[in-house]
Short mmCIF file of C-alpha atoms in Angstrom, two decimals:
data_model
loop_
_atom_site.label_atom_id
_atom_site.label_comp_id
_atom_site.label_asym_id
_atom_site.label_seq_id
_atom_site.Cartn_x
_atom_site.Cartn_y
_atom_site.Cartn_z
CA UNK I 1 22.62 89.32 30.54
CA UNK I 2 20.67 92.48 29.33
CA UNK I 3 17.62 91.69 27.38
CA UNK I 4 14.66 93.82 26.35
CA UNK I 5 10.94 93.73 26.64
CA UNK I 6 9.70 92.34 23.23
CA UNK I 7 6.49 94.20 23.05
CA UNK I 8 7.00 96.56 20.23
CA UNK I 9 5.36 95.61 16.97
CA UNK I 10 4.99 96.58 13.36
CA UNK I 11 6.17 99.99 12.32
CA UNK I 12 5.73 101.84 15.70
CA UNK I 13 9.49 102.25 15.78
CA UNK I 14 9.62 104.63 12.83
CA UNK I 15 7.35 107.15 14.69
CA UNK I 16 8.71 106.84 18.18
CA UNK I 17 11.93 108.88 17.99
CA UNK I 18 11.06 112.31 19.14
CA UNK I 19 14.57 113.77 18.54
CA UNK I 20 14.85 115.85 15.36
CA UNK I 21 17.34 114.71 12.66
CA UNK I 22 19.19 118.05 13.11
CA UNK I 23 19.96 117.29 16.75
CA UNK I 24 23.70 116.65 17.15
CA UNK I 25 23.22 114.11 19.94
CA UNK I 26 22.22 110.68 18.58
CA UNK I 27 19.26 109.11 20.10
CA UNK I 28 20.27 106.94 23.04
CA UNK I 29 20.77 103.25 22.29
CA UNK I 30 19.50 102.70 25.57
CA UNK I 31 16.32 104.74 24.94
CA UNK I 32 15.74 102.68 21.74
CA UNK I 33 15.37 99.54 23.75
CA UNK I 34 11.73 100.66 24.67
CA UNK I 35 11.05 103.87 22.94
CA UNK I 36 9.21 106.88 24.23
CA UNK I 37 5.59 107.13 23.04
CA UNK I 38 2.21 108.13 24.13
CA UNK I 39 1.14 105.08 26.22
CA UNK I 40 -2.35 104.28 26.85
CA UNK I 41 -2.89 104.43 30.53
CA UNK I 42 -4.07 100.89 30.74
CA UNK I 43 -0.79 99.69 29.47
CA UNK I 44 1.45 101.34 32.12
CA UNK I 45 3.70 99.03 33.88
CA UNK I 46 3.02 97.89 37.33
CA UNK I 47 5.36 96.58 40.01
CA UNK I 48 4.95 92.91 39.29
CA UNK I 49 5.34 93.33 35.47
CA UNK I 50 8.44 95.56 36.11
CA UNK I 51 9.89 92.81 38.42
CA UNK I 52 9.44 90.06 35.85
CA UNK I 53 10.92 92.31 33.04
CA UNK I 54 13.99 93.03 35.09
CA UNK I 55 14.56 89.44 36.16
CA UNK I 56 14.29 88.27 32.64
CA UNK I 57 16.70 91.08 31.45
CA UNK I 58 19.33 90.23 33.98
CA UNK I 59 19.34 86.32 33.98
CA UNK I 60 21.20 85.28 30.80
CA UNK I 61 24.08 83.17 29.59
CA UNK I 62 26.60 84.30 32.31
CA UNK I 63 25.13 82.18 35.15
CA UNK I 64 25.70 78.88 33.05
CA UNK I 65 29.18 79.91 31.73
CA UNK I 66 30.88 82.01 34.38
CA UNK I 67 30.56 79.89 37.63
CA UNK I 68 33.01 77.29 36.58
CA UNK I 69 35.59 79.86 35.50
CA UNK I 70 35.32 81.74 38.88
CA UNK I 71 35.35 78.51 40.91
CA UNK I 72 38.49 77.41 39.25
CA UNK I 73 40.17 80.82 39.63
CA UNK I 74 39.43 81.45 43.43
CA UNK I 75 39.53 77.74 44.51
CA UNK I 76 37.25 78.24 47.64
CA UNK I 77 33.53 77.66 47.48
CA UNK I 78 32.97 80.09 50.31
CA UNK I 79 34.87 82.93 48.34
CA UNK I 80 32.78 82.07 45.25
CA UNK I 81 29.55 82.74 47.15
CA UNK I 82 31.13 85.86 48.72
CA UNK I 83 32.09 87.32 45.30
CA UNK I 84 28.72 86.59 43.88
CA UNK I 85 27.08 88.29 47.02
CA UNK I 86 29.15 91.35 46.83
CA UNK I 87 28.64 91.82 43.16
CA UNK I 88 25.01 91.47 43.72
CA UNK I 89 25.24 94.21 46.29
CA UNK I 90 27.05 96.46 43.81
CA UNK I 91 24.21 95.69 41.27
CA UNK I 92 21.63 96.76 43.94
CA UNK I 93 23.56 99.90 44.60
CA UNK I 94 23.67 100.64 40.94
CA UNK I 95 20.01 99.90 40.46
CA UNK I 96 18.90 102.15 43.40
CA UNK I 97 21.26 104.91 42.09
CA UNK I 98 19.42 104.57 38.73
CA UNK I 99 16.09 104.90 40.53
CA UNK I 100 17.10 108.32 41.70
CA UNK I 101 18.31 109.28 38.11
CA UNK I 102 14.98 107.99 36.71
CA UNK I 103 12.86 109.97 39.28
CA UNK I 104 14.83 113.13 38.40
CA UNK I 105 14.43 112.80 34.63
CA UNK I 106 10.99 110.92 34.48
CA UNK I 107 11.66 109.94 30.91
CA UNK I 108 13.15 107.08 28.94
CA UNK I 109 16.62 107.49 27.70
CA UNK I 110 18.97 105.87 30.27
CA UNK I 111 22.63 106.85 30.36
CA UNK I 112 22.41 109.16 27.35
CA UNK I 113 20.00 111.48 29.10
CA UNK I 114 21.89 111.21 32.43
CA UNK I 115 25.31 111.86 31.09
CA UNK I 116 23.96 114.80 29.08
CA UNK I 117 22.54 116.42 32.21
CA UNK I 118 25.55 115.79 34.34
CA UNK I 119 28.16 116.64 31.80
CA UNK I 120 26.83 119.50 29.63
CA UNK I 121 30.29 120.43 28.37
CA UNK I 122 31.96 119.66 26.00
CA UNK I 123 28.46 119.78 24.40
CA UNK I 124 27.05 116.33 23.84
CA UNK I 125 30.31 114.64 24.15
CA UNK I 126 29.55 112.09 26.86
CA UNK I 127 26.23 111.26 25.24
CA UNK I 128 27.95 110.79 21.85
CA UNK I 129 30.69 108.63 23.35
CA UNK I 130 28.12 106.42 25.25
CA UNK I 131 26.07 106.01 22.09
CA UNK I 132 29.11 105.07 19.87
CA UNK I 133 30.30 102.70 22.37
CA UNK I 134 26.92 101.08 22.88
CA UNK I 135 26.31 100.61 19.29
CA UNK I 136 29.72 99.39 18.13
CA UNK I 137 31.26 97.76 21.34
CA UNK I 138 28.93 97.18 24.28
CA UNK I 139 25.82 95.66 22.69
CA UNK I 140 27.77 93.70 19.90
CA UNK I 141 30.20 92.37 22.61
CA UNK I 142 27.41 91.15 24.87
CA UNK I 143 25.62 89.48 21.87
CA UNK I 144 28.92 87.76 20.67
CA UNK I 145 29.61 86.49 24.22
CA UNK I 146 26.05 85.05 24.43
CA UNK I 147 26.38 83.36 21.03
CA UNK I 148 29.79 81.91 21.93
CA UNK I 149 28.22 80.40 25.06
CA UNK I 150 25.36 78.91 23.00
CA UNK I 151 27.74 77.43 20.46
CA UNK I 152 29.95 75.89 23.17
CA UNK I 153 26.93 74.26 24.83
CA UNK I 154 25.73 73.07 21.33
CA UNK I 155 28.90 71.43 20.62
CA UNK I 156 28.72 69.67 24.09
CA UNK I 157 25.24 68.61 23.27
CA UNK I 158 26.41 66.88 20.02
CA UNK I 159 29.74 65.55 21.11
CA UNK I 160 29.51 65.23 24.89
CA UNK I 161 32.62 67.14 25.66
CA UNK I 162 33.94 70.62 25.41
CA UNK I 163 34.99 71.89 22.04
CA UNK I 164 38.60 72.79 23.02
CA UNK I 165 39.39 69.65 24.92
CA UNK I 166 42.17 68.56 22.60
CA UNK I 167 43.14 72.10 21.32
CA UNK I 168 46.54 73.30 22.31
CA UNK I 169 46.17 76.96 21.57
CA UNK I 170 49.69 78.48 21.48
CA UNK I 171 49.14 81.94 20.25
CA UNK I 172 45.96 82.90 18.40
CA UNK I 173 43.20 81.17 16.62
CA UNK I 174 44.73 82.19 13.27
CA UNK I 175 47.61 79.75 13.96
CA UNK I 176 45.17 76.81 14.24
CA UNK I 177 44.05 74.67 11.49
CA UNK I 178 40.40 74.17 10.74
CA UNK I 179 39.36 72.61 14.10
CA UNK I 180 36.57 72.73 16.61
CA UNK I 181 37.83 76.20 17.48
CA UNK I 182 36.58 77.43 14.09
CA UNK I 183 33.55 75.12 14.05
CA UNK I 184 32.26 76.66 17.14
CA UNK I 185 32.60 80.10 15.59
CA UNK I 186 30.68 78.93 12.51
CA UNK I 187 27.95 77.53 14.90
CA UNK I 188 27.80 81.05 16.65
CA UNK I 189 27.39 82.85 13.35
CA UNK I 190 24.86 80.25 12.21
CA UNK I 191 22.75 80.89 15.43
CA UNK I 192 23.05 84.63 14.76
CA UNK I 193 21.89 84.02 11.10
CA UNK I 194 18.91 81.95 12.17
CA UNK I 195 17.88 84.58 14.76
CA UNK I 196 18.38 87.43 12.43
CA UNK I 197 16.39 85.66 9.69
CA UNK I 198 13.23 85.06 11.80
CA UNK I 199 13.38 88.67 13.07
CA UNK I 200 13.61 89.78 9.36
CA UNK I 201 10.53 87.77 8.40
CA UNK I 202 8.05 88.71 11.11
CA UNK I 203 7.90 90.85 14.20
CA UNK I 204 5.03 88.95 15.66
CA UNK I 205 6.61 85.53 15.22
CA UNK I 206 9.96 86.98 16.63
CA UNK I 207 8.03 88.07 19.78
CA UNK I 208 6.35 84.61 20.16
CA UNK I 209 9.54 82.72 19.66
CA UNK I 210 11.55 85.00 21.98
CA UNK I 211 9.00 84.70 24.73
CA UNK I 212 8.95 81.06 24.40
CA UNK I 213 12.73 80.79 24.75
CA UNK I 214 12.47 83.10 27.79
CA UNK I 215 10.12 80.56 29.47
CA UNK I 216 12.37 77.67 28.65
CA UNK I 217 15.32 79.67 30.19
CA UNK I 218 13.62 80.38 33.44
CA UNK I 219 12.43 76.69 33.67
CA UNK I 220 15.79 75.39 32.96
CA UNK I 221 17.64 77.53 35.47
CA UNK I 222 14.95 76.71 38.09
CA UNK I 223 15.56 73.02 37.49
CA UNK I 224 19.26 73.55 38.02
CA UNK I 225 18.73 75.35 41.37
CA UNK I 226 16.08 73.07 42.76
CA UNK I 227 17.84 69.83 41.66
CA UNK I 228 21.15 70.94 43.08
CA UNK I 229 19.73 72.06 46.45
CA UNK I 230 17.89 68.85 46.61
CA UNK I 231 20.94 66.84 45.94
CA UNK I 232 22.78 68.69 48.77
CA UNK I 233 19.97 67.98 51.22
CA UNK I 234 19.65 64.26 50.35
CA UNK I 235 23.18 63.23 49.52
CA UNK I 236 25.75 63.56 52.28
CA UNK I 237 28.65 63.38 49.65
CA UNK I 238 27.35 66.59 48.23
CA UNK I 239 28.82 68.38 51.07
CA UNK I 240 32.41 67.31 50.37
CA UNK I 241 33.18 70.32 48.12
CA UNK I 242 32.25 72.75 50.78
CA UNK I 243 34.96 71.27 53.16
CA UNK I 244 37.92 71.85 51.06
CA UNK I 245 39.23 74.12 48.29
CA UNK I 246 40.51 73.13 44.87
CA UNK I 247 44.21 72.33 45.05
CA UNK I 248 46.68 75.17 44.18
CA UNK I 249 47.36 78.67 45.11
CA UNK I 250 45.32 81.73 44.30
CA UNK I 251 46.36 85.37 44.36
CA UNK I 252 44.78 88.83 43.83
CA UNK I 253 44.79 88.26 40.03
CA UNK I 254 42.11 85.59 40.41
CA UNK I 255 39.64 88.08 41.79
CA UNK I 256 40.38 90.76 39.27
CA UNK I 257 39.49 88.24 36.43
CA UNK I 258 36.35 87.16 38.28
CA UNK I 259 34.66 90.45 39.12
CA UNK I 260 34.09 91.41 35.49
CA UNK I 261 32.56 87.99 34.62
CA UNK I 262 30.26 88.28 37.60
CA UNK I 263 29.24 91.72 36.71
CA UNK I 264 28.50 90.51 33.14
CA UNK I 265 26.11 87.97 34.74
CA UNK I 266 24.41 90.73 36.79
CA UNK I 267 24.12 93.23 33.95
CA UNK I 268 20.62 94.41 32.85
CA UNK I 269 19.76 95.71 36.37
CA UNK I 270 19.18 99.16 34.68
CA UNK I 271 16.79 98.01 32.05
CA UNK I 272 13.67 99.58 33.59
CA UNK I 273 15.18 103.03 33.25
CA UNK I 274 14.83 102.69 29.53
CA UNK I 275 10.96 102.34 29.94
CA UNK I 276 10.09 105.05 32.32
CA UNK I 277 7.39 106.28 29.98
CA UNK I 278 5.49 103.30 30.82
CA UNK I 279 5.34 103.94 34.52
CA UNK I 280 2.87 106.04 36.34
CA UNK I 281 4.49 107.32 39.60
CA UNK I 282 8.00 105.94 38.68
CA UNK I 283 9.46 107.01 41.96
CA UNK I 284 7.66 104.25 43.79
CA UNK I 285 7.17 101.62 41.04
CA UNK I 286 10.79 101.83 39.81
CA UNK I 287 12.01 101.63 43.45
CA UNK I 288 10.02 98.50 44.27
CA UNK I 289 10.61 96.73 40.78
CA UNK I 290 14.39 97.45 40.89
CA UNK I 291 15.02 96.55 44.47
CA UNK I 292 12.82 93.37 44.44
CA UNK I 293 14.02 92.08 41.05
CA UNK I 294 17.76 92.51 41.81
CA UNK I 295 17.17 90.69 45.18
CA UNK I 296 15.51 87.86 43.45
CA UNK I 297 18.40 87.50 40.92
CA UNK I 298 20.99 87.61 43.71
CA UNK I 299 19.09 84.75 45.46
CA UNK I 300 18.69 82.64 42.14
CA UNK I 301 22.45 83.10 41.35
CA UNK I 302 23.48 82.02 44.82
CA UNK I 303 21.24 79.07 44.62
CA UNK I 304 22.62 78.04 41.12
CA UNK I 305 26.14 78.31 42.43
CA UNK I 306 25.31 76.32 45.48
CA UNK I 307 23.84 73.71 43.14
CA UNK I 308 26.96 73.67 40.89
CA UNK I 309 29.35 73.38 43.89
CA UNK I 310 27.32 70.71 45.56
CA UNK I 311 26.94 68.37 42.54
CA UNK I 312 30.09 68.97 40.39
CA UNK I 313 33.31 67.31 41.87
CA UNK I 314 36.02 69.87 42.43
CA UNK I 315 38.47 67.71 40.43
CA UNK I 316 36.41 68.19 37.27
CA UNK I 317 36.24 71.94 37.80
CA UNK I 318 40.01 72.00 38.03
CA UNK I 319 40.39 70.28 34.72
CA UNK I 320 40.57 72.30 31.52
CA UNK I 321 37.51 70.89 29.76
CA UNK I 322 34.68 71.90 32.10
CA UNK I 323 35.02 75.53 33.37
CA UNK I 324 32.82 77.32 30.66
CA UNK I 325 30.31 74.46 30.40
CA UNK I 326 29.73 73.81 34.04
CA UNK I 327 26.03 73.29 33.45
CA UNK I 328 26.72 70.22 31.27
CA UNK I 329 29.06 68.79 33.80
CA UNK I 330 26.34 69.41 36.36
CA UNK I 331 23.86 67.39 34.47
CA UNK I 332 26.28 64.56 33.85
CA UNK I 333 26.71 64.19 37.53
CA UNK I 334 23.12 64.78 38.41
CA UNK I 335 21.94 62.00 36.05
CA UNK I 336 24.90 59.65 36.78
CA UNK I 337 26.36 59.90 33.17
CA UNK I 338 23.17 59.15 31.39
CA UNK I 339 24.02 60.43 27.86
CA UNK I 340 20.39 60.92 26.99
CA UNK I 341 19.56 63.03 29.88
CA UNK I 342 22.71 65.03 29.54
CA UNK I 343 22.01 65.79 25.87
CA UNK I 344 18.40 66.72 26.53
CA UNK I 345 19.15 69.14 29.35
CA UNK I 346 22.25 70.71 27.63
CA UNK I 347 20.01 71.25 24.70
CA UNK I 348 17.57 73.13 26.94
CA UNK I 349 20.54 75.27 27.98
CA UNK I 350 21.48 75.94 24.40
CA UNK I 351 17.66 77.14 23.81
CA UNK I 352 17.87 79.21 27.06
CA UNK I 353 21.09 80.91 25.87
CA UNK I 354 19.69 81.31 22.30
CA UNK I 355 16.68 83.10 23.91
CA UNK I 356 19.07 85.64 25.41
CA UNK I 357 20.87 86.17 22.11
CA UNK I 358 17.39 86.58 20.33
CA UNK I 359 16.43 89.38 22.66
CA UNK I 360 19.87 91.04 22.09
CA UNK I 361 19.30 90.77 18.36
CA UNK I 362 15.87 92.40 18.72
CA UNK I 363 17.28 95.10 20.87
CA UNK I 364 20.40 95.76 18.74
CA UNK I 365 18.41 96.23 15.51
CA UNK I 366 16.25 98.92 17.19
CA UNK I 367 19.41 100.57 18.45
CA UNK I 368 20.72 100.94 14.91
CA UNK I 369 17.39 102.28 13.71
CA UNK I 370 17.10 104.83 16.46
CA UNK I 371 20.65 106.00 15.75
CA UNK I 372 19.98 106.19 12.02
CA UNK I 373 17.05 108.33 12.67
CA UNK I 374 19.38 110.94 14.11
CA UNK I 375 21.81 110.53 11.20
CA UNK I 376 24.41 108.75 13.37
CA UNK I 377 25.65 106.80 10.22
CA UNK I 378 26.75 109.42 7.46
CA UNK I 379 25.69 108.11 4.07
CA UNK I 380 24.02 105.08 5.46
CA UNK I 381 21.40 106.47 7.87
CA UNK I 382 18.61 106.52 5.17
CA UNK I 383 18.97 102.81 4.41
CA UNK I 384 19.45 101.68 8.08
CA UNK I 385 16.32 103.47 9.36
CA UNK I 386 14.15 101.94 6.58
CA UNK I 387 11.72 99.26 7.29
CA UNK I 388 10.75 96.67 4.67
CA UNK I 389 7.25 97.57 3.36
CA UNK I 390 6.19 94.01 2.81
CA UNK I 391 7.55 92.35 6.02
CA UNK I 392 7.31 95.45 8.27
CA UNK I 393 10.66 94.69 9.70
CA UNK I 394 14.05 96.66 9.97
CA UNK I 395 15.83 94.27 7.51
CA UNK I 396 18.76 96.66 6.78
CA UNK I 397 19.47 97.25 10.47
CA UNK I 398 19.29 93.51 11.13
CA UNK I 399 21.49 92.76 8.26
CA UNK I 400 24.12 95.38 9.42
CA UNK I 401 24.08 93.95 12.87
CA UNK I 402 24.61 90.47 11.53
CA UNK I 403 27.60 91.49 9.38
CA UNK I 404 29.28 93.55 12.19
CA UNK I 405 28.75 90.84 14.86
CA UNK I 406 30.04 88.13 12.47
CA UNK I 407 33.11 90.27 11.84
CA UNK I 408 33.74 90.62 15.70
CA UNK I 409 33.19 86.89 16.07
CA UNK I 410 35.75 85.81 13.47
CA UNK I 411 38.26 88.57 13.67
CA UNK I 412 38.41 89.92 17.25
CA UNK I 413 37.42 86.52 18.67
CA UNK I 414 40.25 84.70 16.79
CA UNK I 415 43.01 87.17 17.49
CA UNK I 416 43.80 86.46 21.24
CA UNK I 417 44.80 83.39 23.37
CA UNK I 418 42.21 83.81 26.06
CA UNK I 419 38.87 82.08 25.51
CA UNK I 420 36.42 83.82 23.25
CA UNK I 421 33.61 83.98 25.81
CA UNK I 422 35.90 85.65 28.41
CA UNK I 423 37.25 88.09 25.79
CA UNK I 424 33.78 89.34 24.79
CA UNK I 425 32.18 89.44 28.14
CA UNK I 426 35.19 91.32 29.64
CA UNK I 427 35.48 93.88 26.96
CA UNK I 428 31.76 94.60 26.72
CA UNK I 429 31.55 94.94 30.53
CA UNK I 430 34.58 97.07 30.86
CA UNK I 431 33.27 99.33 28.18
CA UNK I 432 29.88 99.53 30.07
CA UNK I 433 31.57 100.17 33.39
CA UNK I 434 33.41 103.25 32.08
CA UNK I 435 30.00 104.72 31.71
CA UNK I 436 28.53 103.29 34.81
CA UNK I 437 31.30 105.04 36.75
CA UNK I 438 30.68 108.28 34.93
CA UNK I 439 27.05 108.09 35.54
CA UNK I 440 27.50 107.34 39.22
CA UNK I 441 29.62 110.49 39.60
CA UNK I 442 27.12 112.30 37.42
CA UNK I 443 24.35 111.49 40.04
CA UNK I 444 26.24 113.35 42.68
CA UNK I 445 26.84 116.33 40.25
CA UNK I 446 23.15 116.37 39.45
CA UNK I 447 22.17 116.01 43.17
CA UNK I 448 24.45 119.03 43.99
CA UNK I 449 23.05 121.22 41.24
CA UNK I 450 19.29 120.50 41.75
CA UNK I 451 16.95 120.69 44.67
CA UNK I 452 15.42 117.08 44.96
CA UNK I 453 14.26 117.36 48.64
CA UNK I 454 10.91 115.83 47.99
CA UNK I 455 12.13 113.09 45.67
CA UNK I 456 13.74 109.72 46.28
CA UNK I 457 17.39 109.76 46.92
CA UNK I 458 19.62 106.67 47.07
CA UNK I 459 21.43 106.61 50.46
CA UNK I 460 24.76 108.18 50.02
CA UNK I 461 26.68 105.07 51.14
CA UNK I 462 25.08 103.06 48.37
CA UNK I 463 25.69 105.74 45.75
CA UNK I 464 29.50 105.86 47.00
CA UNK I 465 29.63 102.03 46.86
CA UNK I 466 28.54 102.07 43.26
CA UNK I 467 31.12 104.76 42.31
CA UNK I 468 33.82 102.96 44.27
CA UNK I 469 32.91 99.65 42.60
CA UNK I 470 33.31 101.42 39.19
CA UNK I 471 36.72 102.78 40.13
CA UNK I 472 37.82 99.37 41.48
CA UNK I 473 36.69 97.56 38.34
CA UNK I 474 38.37 100.15 36.03
CA UNK I 475 41.75 100.07 37.73
CA UNK I 476 41.86 96.54 39.39
CA UNK I 477 41.18 94.90 36.07
CA UNK I 478 44.72 95.81 35.01
CA UNK I 479 45.98 93.38 37.63
CA UNK I 480 46.17 90.11 35.75
CA UNK I 481 47.93 86.81 35.65
CA UNK I 482 51.22 86.28 33.69
CA UNK I 483 51.67 82.57 34.06
CA UNK I 484 48.51 81.10 32.61
CA UNK I 485 49.32 81.20 28.87
CA UNK I 486 50.88 78.18 27.26
CA UNK I 487 54.28 78.75 25.69
CA UNK I 488 54.08 82.59 26.18
CA UNK I 489 56.52 84.52 28.19
CA UNK I 490 55.09 86.55 31.02
CA UNK I 491 55.03 89.87 29.30
CA UNK I 492 53.06 88.52 26.18
CA UNK I 493 50.83 86.56 28.58
CA UNK I 494 50.06 89.87 30.43
CA UNK I 495 49.21 91.54 27.07
CA UNK I 496 46.92 88.76 26.08
CA UNK I 497 44.95 88.88 29.25
CA UNK I 498 44.70 92.66 29.11
CA UNK I 499 43.38 92.44 25.47
CA UNK I 500 39.69 93.05 26.55
CA UNK I 501 40.69 96.39 28.08
CA UNK I 502 42.83 97.36 25.15
CA UNK I 503 39.90 96.64 22.84
CA UNK I 504 37.50 98.71 24.97
CA UNK I 505 39.85 101.72 25.02
CA UNK I 506 40.55 101.26 21.26
CA UNK I 507 36.88 101.66 20.54
CA UNK I 508 36.70 104.64 22.97
CA UNK I 509 39.58 106.37 21.14
CA UNK I 510 37.87 105.93 17.77
CA UNK I 511 34.70 107.37 19.34
CA UNK I 512 36.61 110.45 20.60
CA UNK I 513 38.17 111.13 17.19
CA UNK I 514 34.76 110.84 15.36
CA UNK I 515 33.17 113.11 17.98
CA UNK I 516 35.77 115.97 17.34
CA UNK I 517 35.47 115.32 13.56
CA UNK I 518 31.73 115.46 13.89
CA UNK I 519 31.92 118.74 15.94
CA UNK I 520 34.21 120.49 13.50
CA UNK I 521 32.14 119.35 10.67
CA UNK I 522 29.06 120.66 12.29
CA UNK I 523 30.22 123.94 13.71
CA UNK I 524 33.29 124.55 11.56
#
């Protein structure tokens, strides 16, 4: 899951946006993750620091939520590892493609800068669309998915079972009485409130807390990987799952539903492109940092999946109450059902996932401030870019983010029959891959129009793989199941399973309308 480097402090953000208010293209949300500024040469990032930053940015909530869903969908442990490996290779191809883009531009800015270079006409359109989608759909969708995961694990920590174990969701959440379905949403919003509150009160303490949570996350996930591999080596019974698949048939729809969830887990591989101003000689340091960090993440994800498959019995995965809380089921099996140990370690998972959400909150508020500096929000930009004089924090931006994400959690998250985590993770990733695909093609356009003979170039097969992966994801995601919705006919079931894509294109349509409205208003 994408996170950000929590090293900005005090009011630096107010002076870091170099774009003038009259500029029609809003500052990149990506650029606002780590803004351009005049860095002291002693603070320039090195390869080791870049690797650590990238690894922490990628590893988030997906690896403790998606594996059970994917294993249940594709049935075969071997296919599970194959999918995680292939998606890791796609992430590596994308990361190396972004190295070339970073070397060409040599400034922070990410996709907004790259899209603006590759697609100059219609003027600023691609940059505007990405900025709108990032602010209103991608970033909030990622944050809401992470919060949902944290809330589900918190429910398990308190009650010892998944929240929807006894829920028969016929249509949407609005048809349900007050139940664990709504309690979990209240828990998610409560976590968001707590995180927002301490970010409002102090930047310095927010940094300390977020860094502590990041350490807890890395330790917890390391324990999962090491304990699972150790169990596989020392316990002959741990190899049973590898000898057979989960009962039942699987088809092509299982793979289409799995790919977006895996790519959600790998997302964040491009985070260093938002901090190029901190690199001296980015062509080398970015190359080494990106390739090594993505390689590390691939290995970690494979080890965690091997641990889950080796320890969790396949009959439990095939049940309806364990697929999104596989880490809890893992600890229950690892500690032979000891409630105390299960509660302790699921609590650590909760803290780990909250750490991911905290970094998203930090990042999202800076996105809003950066956009407000470019008058992205008519009538409200002045308030949203203002920092509190006493606390020296962007209170208004944090508050706006809290309200918007709470609305998404309650209203969008309750309007469909598919699970909330799947809904948020898929619609945010599908939205992101629209622009990953455009950026991949843009790389080839930029390469054709510029002479970069003496600069790093990603091998053409890898650039092609990244583009083809984007095309595959954007089209193949329409292939979905029609028989996995209780009491719904196939057509209605298909609509429910395609809802993340519909939400994504809905936001994109609004962005297009607003772009042309803004263009007419600006130029007449």
